PDB file of C-alpha atoms and ligand atoms in Angstrom:
ATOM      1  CA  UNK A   1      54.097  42.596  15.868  1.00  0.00           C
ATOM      2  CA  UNK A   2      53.951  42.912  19.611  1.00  0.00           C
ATOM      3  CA  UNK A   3      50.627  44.980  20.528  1.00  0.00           C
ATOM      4  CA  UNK A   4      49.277  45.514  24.583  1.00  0.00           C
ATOM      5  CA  UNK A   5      47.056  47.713  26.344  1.00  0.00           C
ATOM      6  CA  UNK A   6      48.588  49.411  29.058  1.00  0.00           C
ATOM      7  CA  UNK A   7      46.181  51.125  31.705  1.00  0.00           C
ATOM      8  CA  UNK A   8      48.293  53.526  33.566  1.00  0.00           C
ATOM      9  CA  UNK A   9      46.567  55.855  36.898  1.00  0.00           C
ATOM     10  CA  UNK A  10      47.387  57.216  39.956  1.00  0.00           C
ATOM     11  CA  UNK A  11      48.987  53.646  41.410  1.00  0.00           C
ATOM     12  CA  UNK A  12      50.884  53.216  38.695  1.00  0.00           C
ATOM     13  CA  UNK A  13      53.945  55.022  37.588  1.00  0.00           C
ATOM     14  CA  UNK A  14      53.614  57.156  34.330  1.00  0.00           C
ATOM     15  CA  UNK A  15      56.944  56.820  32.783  1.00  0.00           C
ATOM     16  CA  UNK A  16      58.650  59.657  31.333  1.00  0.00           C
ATOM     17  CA  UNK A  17      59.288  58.364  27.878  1.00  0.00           C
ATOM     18  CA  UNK A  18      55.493  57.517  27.773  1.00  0.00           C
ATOM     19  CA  UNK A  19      54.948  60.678  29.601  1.00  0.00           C
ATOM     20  CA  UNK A  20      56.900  62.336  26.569  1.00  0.00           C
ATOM     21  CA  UNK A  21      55.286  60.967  23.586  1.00  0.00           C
ATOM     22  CA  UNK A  22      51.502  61.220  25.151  1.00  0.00           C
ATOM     23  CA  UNK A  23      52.038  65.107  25.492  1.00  0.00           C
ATOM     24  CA  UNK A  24      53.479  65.519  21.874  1.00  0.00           C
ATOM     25  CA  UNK A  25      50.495  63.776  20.220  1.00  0.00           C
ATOM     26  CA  UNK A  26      48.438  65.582  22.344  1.00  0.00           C
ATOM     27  CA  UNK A  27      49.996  69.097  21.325  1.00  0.00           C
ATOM     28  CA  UNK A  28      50.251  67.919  17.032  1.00  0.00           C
ATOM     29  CA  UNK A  29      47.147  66.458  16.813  1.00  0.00           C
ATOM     30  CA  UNK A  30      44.409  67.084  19.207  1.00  0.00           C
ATOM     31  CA  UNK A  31      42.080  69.450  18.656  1.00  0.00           C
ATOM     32  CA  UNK A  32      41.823  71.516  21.762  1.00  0.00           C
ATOM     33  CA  UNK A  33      45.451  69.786  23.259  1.00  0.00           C
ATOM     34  CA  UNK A  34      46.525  70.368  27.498  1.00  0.00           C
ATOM     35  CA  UNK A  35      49.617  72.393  28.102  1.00  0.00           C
ATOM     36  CA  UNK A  36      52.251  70.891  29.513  1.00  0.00           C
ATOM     37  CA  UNK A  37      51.735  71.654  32.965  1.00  0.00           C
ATOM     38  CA  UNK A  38      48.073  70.000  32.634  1.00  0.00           C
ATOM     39  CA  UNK A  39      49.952  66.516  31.300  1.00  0.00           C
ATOM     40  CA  UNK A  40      52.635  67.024  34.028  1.00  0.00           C
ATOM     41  CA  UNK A  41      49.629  67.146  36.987  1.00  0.00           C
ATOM     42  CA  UNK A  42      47.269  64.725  35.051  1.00  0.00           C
ATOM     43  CA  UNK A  43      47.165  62.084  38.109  1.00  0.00           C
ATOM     44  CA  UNK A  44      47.642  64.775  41.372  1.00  0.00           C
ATOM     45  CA  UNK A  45      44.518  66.718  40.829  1.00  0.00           C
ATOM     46  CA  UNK A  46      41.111  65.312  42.702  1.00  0.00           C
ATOM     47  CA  UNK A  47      39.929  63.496  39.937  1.00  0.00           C
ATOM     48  CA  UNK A  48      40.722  59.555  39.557  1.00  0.00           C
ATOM     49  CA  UNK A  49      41.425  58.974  35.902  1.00  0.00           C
ATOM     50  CA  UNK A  50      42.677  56.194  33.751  1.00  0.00           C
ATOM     51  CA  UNK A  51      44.656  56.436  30.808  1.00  0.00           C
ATOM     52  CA  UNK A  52      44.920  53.724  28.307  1.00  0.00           C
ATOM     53  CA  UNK A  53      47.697  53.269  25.931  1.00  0.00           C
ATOM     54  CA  UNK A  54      47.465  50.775  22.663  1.00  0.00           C
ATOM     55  CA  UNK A  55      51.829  50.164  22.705  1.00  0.00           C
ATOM     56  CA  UNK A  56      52.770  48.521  19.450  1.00  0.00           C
ATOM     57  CA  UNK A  57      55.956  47.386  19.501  1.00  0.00           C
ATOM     58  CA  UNK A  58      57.197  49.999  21.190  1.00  0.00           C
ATOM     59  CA  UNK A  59      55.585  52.912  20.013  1.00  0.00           C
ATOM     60  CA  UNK A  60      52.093  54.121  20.856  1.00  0.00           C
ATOM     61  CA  UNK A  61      49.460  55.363  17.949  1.00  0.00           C
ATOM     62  CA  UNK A  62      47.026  55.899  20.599  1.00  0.00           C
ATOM     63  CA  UNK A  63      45.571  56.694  23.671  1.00  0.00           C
ATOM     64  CA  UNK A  64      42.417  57.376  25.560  1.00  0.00           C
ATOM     65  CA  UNK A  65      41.713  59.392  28.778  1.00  0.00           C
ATOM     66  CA  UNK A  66      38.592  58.971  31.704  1.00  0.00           C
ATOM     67  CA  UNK A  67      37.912  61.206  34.177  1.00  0.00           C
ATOM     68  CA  UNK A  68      36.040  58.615  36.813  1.00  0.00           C
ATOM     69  CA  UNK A  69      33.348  59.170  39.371  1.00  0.00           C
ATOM     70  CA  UNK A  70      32.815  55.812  40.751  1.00  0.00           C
ATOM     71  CA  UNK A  71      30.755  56.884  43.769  1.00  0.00           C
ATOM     72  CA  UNK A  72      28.336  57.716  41.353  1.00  0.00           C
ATOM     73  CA  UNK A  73      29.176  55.267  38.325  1.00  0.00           C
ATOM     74  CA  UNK A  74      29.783  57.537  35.626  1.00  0.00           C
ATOM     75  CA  UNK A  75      32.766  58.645  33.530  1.00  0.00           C
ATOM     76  CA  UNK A  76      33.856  61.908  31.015  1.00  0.00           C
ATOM     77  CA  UNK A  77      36.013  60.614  28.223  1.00  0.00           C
ATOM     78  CA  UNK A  78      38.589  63.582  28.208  1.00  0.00           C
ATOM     79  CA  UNK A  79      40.163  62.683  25.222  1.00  0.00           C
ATOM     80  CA  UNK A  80      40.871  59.434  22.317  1.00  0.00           C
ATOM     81  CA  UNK A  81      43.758  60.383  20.194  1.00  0.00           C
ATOM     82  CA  UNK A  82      45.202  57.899  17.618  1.00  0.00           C
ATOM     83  CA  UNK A  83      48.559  59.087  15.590  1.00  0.00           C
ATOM     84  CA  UNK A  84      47.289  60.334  12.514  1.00  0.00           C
ATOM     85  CA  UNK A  85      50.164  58.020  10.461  1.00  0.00           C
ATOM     86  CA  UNK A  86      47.874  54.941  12.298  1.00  0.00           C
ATOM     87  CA  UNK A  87      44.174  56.249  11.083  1.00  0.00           C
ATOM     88  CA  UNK A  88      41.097  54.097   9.671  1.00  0.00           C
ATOM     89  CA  UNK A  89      42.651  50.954  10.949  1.00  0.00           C
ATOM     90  CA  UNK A  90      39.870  50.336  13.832  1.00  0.00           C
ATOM     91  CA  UNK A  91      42.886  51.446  16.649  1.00  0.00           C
ATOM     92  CA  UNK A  92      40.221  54.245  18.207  1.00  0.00           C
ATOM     93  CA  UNK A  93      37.615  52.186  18.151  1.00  0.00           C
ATOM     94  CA  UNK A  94      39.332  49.314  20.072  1.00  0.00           C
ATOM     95  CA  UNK A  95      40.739  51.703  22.267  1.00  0.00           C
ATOM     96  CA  UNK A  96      37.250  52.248  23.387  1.00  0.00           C
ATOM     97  CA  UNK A  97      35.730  49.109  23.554  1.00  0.00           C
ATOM     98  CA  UNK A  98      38.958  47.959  25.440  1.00  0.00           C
ATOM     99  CA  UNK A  99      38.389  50.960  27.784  1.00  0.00           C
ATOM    100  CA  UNK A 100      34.448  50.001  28.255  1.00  0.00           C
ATOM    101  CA  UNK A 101      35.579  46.729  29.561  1.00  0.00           C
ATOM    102  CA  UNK A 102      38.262  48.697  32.329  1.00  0.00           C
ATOM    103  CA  UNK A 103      35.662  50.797  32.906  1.00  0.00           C
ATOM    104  CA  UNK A 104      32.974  48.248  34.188  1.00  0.00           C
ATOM    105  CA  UNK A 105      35.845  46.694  35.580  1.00  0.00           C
ATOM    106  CA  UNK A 106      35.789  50.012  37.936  1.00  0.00           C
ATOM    107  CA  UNK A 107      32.269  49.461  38.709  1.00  0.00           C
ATOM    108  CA  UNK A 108      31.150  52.406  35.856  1.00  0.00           C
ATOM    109  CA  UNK A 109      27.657  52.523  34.512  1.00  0.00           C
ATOM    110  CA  UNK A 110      27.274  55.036  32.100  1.00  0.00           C
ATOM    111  CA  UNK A 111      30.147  57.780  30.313  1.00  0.00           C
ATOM    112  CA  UNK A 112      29.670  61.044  28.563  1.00  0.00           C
ATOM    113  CA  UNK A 113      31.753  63.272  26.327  1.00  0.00           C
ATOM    114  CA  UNK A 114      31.607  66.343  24.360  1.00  0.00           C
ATOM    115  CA  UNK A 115      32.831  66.233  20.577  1.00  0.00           C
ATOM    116  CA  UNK A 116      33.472  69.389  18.810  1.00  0.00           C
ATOM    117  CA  UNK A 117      29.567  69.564  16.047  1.00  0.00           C
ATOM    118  CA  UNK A 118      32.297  69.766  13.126  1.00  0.00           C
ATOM    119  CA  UNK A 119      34.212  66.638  14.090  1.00  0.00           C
ATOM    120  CA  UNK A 120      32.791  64.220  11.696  1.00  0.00           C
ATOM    121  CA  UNK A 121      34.958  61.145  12.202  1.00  0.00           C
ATOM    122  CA  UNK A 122      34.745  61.471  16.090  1.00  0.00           C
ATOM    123  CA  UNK A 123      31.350  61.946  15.798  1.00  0.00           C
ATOM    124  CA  UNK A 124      30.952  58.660  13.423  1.00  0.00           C
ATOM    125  CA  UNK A 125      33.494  56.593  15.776  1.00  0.00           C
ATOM    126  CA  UNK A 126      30.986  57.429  18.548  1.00  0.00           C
ATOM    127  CA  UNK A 127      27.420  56.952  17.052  1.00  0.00           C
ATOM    128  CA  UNK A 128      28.869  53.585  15.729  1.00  0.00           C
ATOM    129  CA  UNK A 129      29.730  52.404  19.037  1.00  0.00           C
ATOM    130  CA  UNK A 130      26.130  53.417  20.069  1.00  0.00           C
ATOM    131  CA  UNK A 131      26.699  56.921  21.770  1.00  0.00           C
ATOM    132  CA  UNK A 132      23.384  58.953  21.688  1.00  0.00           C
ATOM    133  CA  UNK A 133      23.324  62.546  21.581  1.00  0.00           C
ATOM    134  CA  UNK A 134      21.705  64.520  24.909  1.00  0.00           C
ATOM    135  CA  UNK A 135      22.716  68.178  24.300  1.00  0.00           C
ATOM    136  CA  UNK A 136      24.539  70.672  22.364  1.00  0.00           C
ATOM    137  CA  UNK A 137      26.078  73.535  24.205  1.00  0.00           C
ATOM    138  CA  UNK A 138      26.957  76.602  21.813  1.00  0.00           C
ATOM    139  CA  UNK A 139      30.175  78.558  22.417  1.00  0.00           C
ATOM    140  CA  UNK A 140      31.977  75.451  23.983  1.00  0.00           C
ATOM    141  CA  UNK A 141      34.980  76.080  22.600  1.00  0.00           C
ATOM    142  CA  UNK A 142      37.706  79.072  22.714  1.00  0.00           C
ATOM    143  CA  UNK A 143      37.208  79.260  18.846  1.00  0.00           C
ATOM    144  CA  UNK A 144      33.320  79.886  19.367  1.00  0.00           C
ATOM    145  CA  UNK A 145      32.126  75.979  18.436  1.00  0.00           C
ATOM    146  CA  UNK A 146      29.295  74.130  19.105  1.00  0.00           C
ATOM    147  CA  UNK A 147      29.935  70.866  21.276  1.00  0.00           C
ATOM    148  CA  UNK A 148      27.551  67.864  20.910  1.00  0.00           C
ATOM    149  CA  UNK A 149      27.031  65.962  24.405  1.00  0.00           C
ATOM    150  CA  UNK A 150      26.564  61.866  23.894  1.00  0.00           C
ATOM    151  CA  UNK A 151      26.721  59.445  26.164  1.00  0.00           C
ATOM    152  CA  UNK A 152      26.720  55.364  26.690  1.00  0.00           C
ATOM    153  CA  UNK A 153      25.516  52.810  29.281  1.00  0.00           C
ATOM    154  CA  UNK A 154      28.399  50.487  29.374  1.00  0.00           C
TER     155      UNK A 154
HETATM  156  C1  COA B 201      38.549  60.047  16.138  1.00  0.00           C
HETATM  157  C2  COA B 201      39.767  59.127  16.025  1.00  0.00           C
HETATM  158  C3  COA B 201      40.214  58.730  17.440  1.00  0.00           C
HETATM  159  C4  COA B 201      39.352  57.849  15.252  1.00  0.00           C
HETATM  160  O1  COA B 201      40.426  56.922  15.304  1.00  0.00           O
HETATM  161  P1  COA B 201      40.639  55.804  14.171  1.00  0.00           P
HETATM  162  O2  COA B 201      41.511  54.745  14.740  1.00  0.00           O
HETATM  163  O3  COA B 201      41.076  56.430  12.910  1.00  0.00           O
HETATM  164  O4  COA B 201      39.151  55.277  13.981  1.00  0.00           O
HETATM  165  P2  COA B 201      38.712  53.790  13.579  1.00  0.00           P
HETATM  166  O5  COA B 201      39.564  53.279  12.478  1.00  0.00           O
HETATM  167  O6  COA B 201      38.630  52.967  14.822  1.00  0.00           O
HETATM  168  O7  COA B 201      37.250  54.057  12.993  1.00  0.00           O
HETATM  169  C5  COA B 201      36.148  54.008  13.843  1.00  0.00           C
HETATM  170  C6  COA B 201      34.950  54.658  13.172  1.00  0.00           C
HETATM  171  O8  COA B 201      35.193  56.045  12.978  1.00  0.00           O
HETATM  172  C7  COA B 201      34.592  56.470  11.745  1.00  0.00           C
HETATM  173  N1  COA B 201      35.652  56.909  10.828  1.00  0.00           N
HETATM  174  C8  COA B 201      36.966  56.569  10.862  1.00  0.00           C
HETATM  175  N2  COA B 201      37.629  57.208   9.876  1.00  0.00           N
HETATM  176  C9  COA B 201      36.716  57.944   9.212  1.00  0.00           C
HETATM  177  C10 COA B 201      36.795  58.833   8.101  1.00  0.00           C
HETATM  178  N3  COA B 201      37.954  59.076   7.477  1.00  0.00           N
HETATM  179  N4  COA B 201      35.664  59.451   7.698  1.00  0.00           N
HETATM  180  C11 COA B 201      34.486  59.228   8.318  1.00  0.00           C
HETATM  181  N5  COA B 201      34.357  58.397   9.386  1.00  0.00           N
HETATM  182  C12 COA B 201      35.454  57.755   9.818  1.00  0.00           C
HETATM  183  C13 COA B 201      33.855  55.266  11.202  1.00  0.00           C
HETATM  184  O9  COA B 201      32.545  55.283  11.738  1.00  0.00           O
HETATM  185  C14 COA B 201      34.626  54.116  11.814  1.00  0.00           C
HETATM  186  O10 COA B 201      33.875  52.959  11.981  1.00  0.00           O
HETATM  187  P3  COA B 201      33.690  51.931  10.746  1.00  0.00           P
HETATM  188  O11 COA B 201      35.049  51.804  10.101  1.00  0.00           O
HETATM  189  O12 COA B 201      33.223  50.685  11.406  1.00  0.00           O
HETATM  190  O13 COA B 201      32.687  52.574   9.863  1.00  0.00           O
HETATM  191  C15 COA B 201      40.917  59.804  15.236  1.00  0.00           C
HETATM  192  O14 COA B 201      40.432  60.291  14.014  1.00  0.00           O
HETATM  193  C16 COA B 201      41.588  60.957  15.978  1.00  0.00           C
HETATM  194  O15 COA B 201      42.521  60.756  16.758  1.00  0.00           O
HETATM  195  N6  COA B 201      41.134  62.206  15.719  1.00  0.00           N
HETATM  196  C17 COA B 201      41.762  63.397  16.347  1.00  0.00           C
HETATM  197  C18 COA B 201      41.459  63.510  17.825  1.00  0.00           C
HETATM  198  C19 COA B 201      39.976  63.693  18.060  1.00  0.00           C
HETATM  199  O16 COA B 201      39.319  64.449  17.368  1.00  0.00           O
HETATM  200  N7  COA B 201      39.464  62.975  19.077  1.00  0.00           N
HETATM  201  C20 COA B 201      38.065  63.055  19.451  1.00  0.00           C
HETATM  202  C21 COA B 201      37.823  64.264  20.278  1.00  0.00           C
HETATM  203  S1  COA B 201      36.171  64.272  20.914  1.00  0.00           S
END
């Protein structure tokens, strides 16, 4: 088996197969998923962002998305997605450590992220990595949930 990390961002061209299959996993399986319009824009808006893509032979179980702020050193995980068919085989959480390492490649001290207070296995993936929580905000979501803040200093 042939497996890379690809980190794809605004200098880089976002293919439209890869384009393709990011947006479908995004729509089947993520909890609160972009529209298509969102995906289509994800590198022209003001934010610089990074996504990184586990490709196993050809195919991609997973992703993960930053949002970075380098003039301050800190980063917003937008979203870690692995294909559901590729669960519970460590491919989210070396998504993130693999991620950690671009992002103190980018000079990045410290990222946050908001995780839905029902989402047990993010929340596990995260506190087992180290993430500590630092707030709750009620009514985050459009269907009325609680979100737990946590954060890491890379
Ligand atoms: C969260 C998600 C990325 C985890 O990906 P994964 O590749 O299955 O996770 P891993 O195999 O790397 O497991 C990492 C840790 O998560 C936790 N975990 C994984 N599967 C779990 C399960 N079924 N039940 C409870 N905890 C679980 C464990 O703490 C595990 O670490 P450990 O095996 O060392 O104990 C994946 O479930 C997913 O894509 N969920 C839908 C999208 C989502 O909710 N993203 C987060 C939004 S904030």
């Amino acid at each position: 088996m042939s497996q890379k990390y690809i980190v794809i961002d605004k200098t880089s061209a976002l293919e439209a197969d890869v384009l393709f299959v990011l947006k479908d996993l995004d729509l089947k399986h993520f909890p609160t998923p972009w529209d298509s319009a969102s995906w289509d824009q994800v590198f022209s808006e003001g934010a610089e962002r990074f996504i990184l893509v586990d490709q196993r032979d050809g195919l991609i179980p997973g992703f993960v998305l930053f949002d970075l702020n380098v003039v301050d050193s800190f980063a917003h995980l937008l979203k870690i997605l692995v294909n559901p068919d590729n669960r519970g085989f460590k491919i989210g959480k070396n998504l993130l450590n693999e991620a950690i390492r671009v992002l103190k490649e980018r000079g990045i001290r410290t990222f946050f992220l908001e995780v839905e207070e029902e989402n047990i296995v993010a929340r596990n993936l995260y506190e087992s990595m180290g993430l500590k929580v630092i707030h709750k905000k009620k009514h985050f979501y459009s269907n009325g949930g609680t979100a737990i803040i946590m954060t890491l200093e890379v």
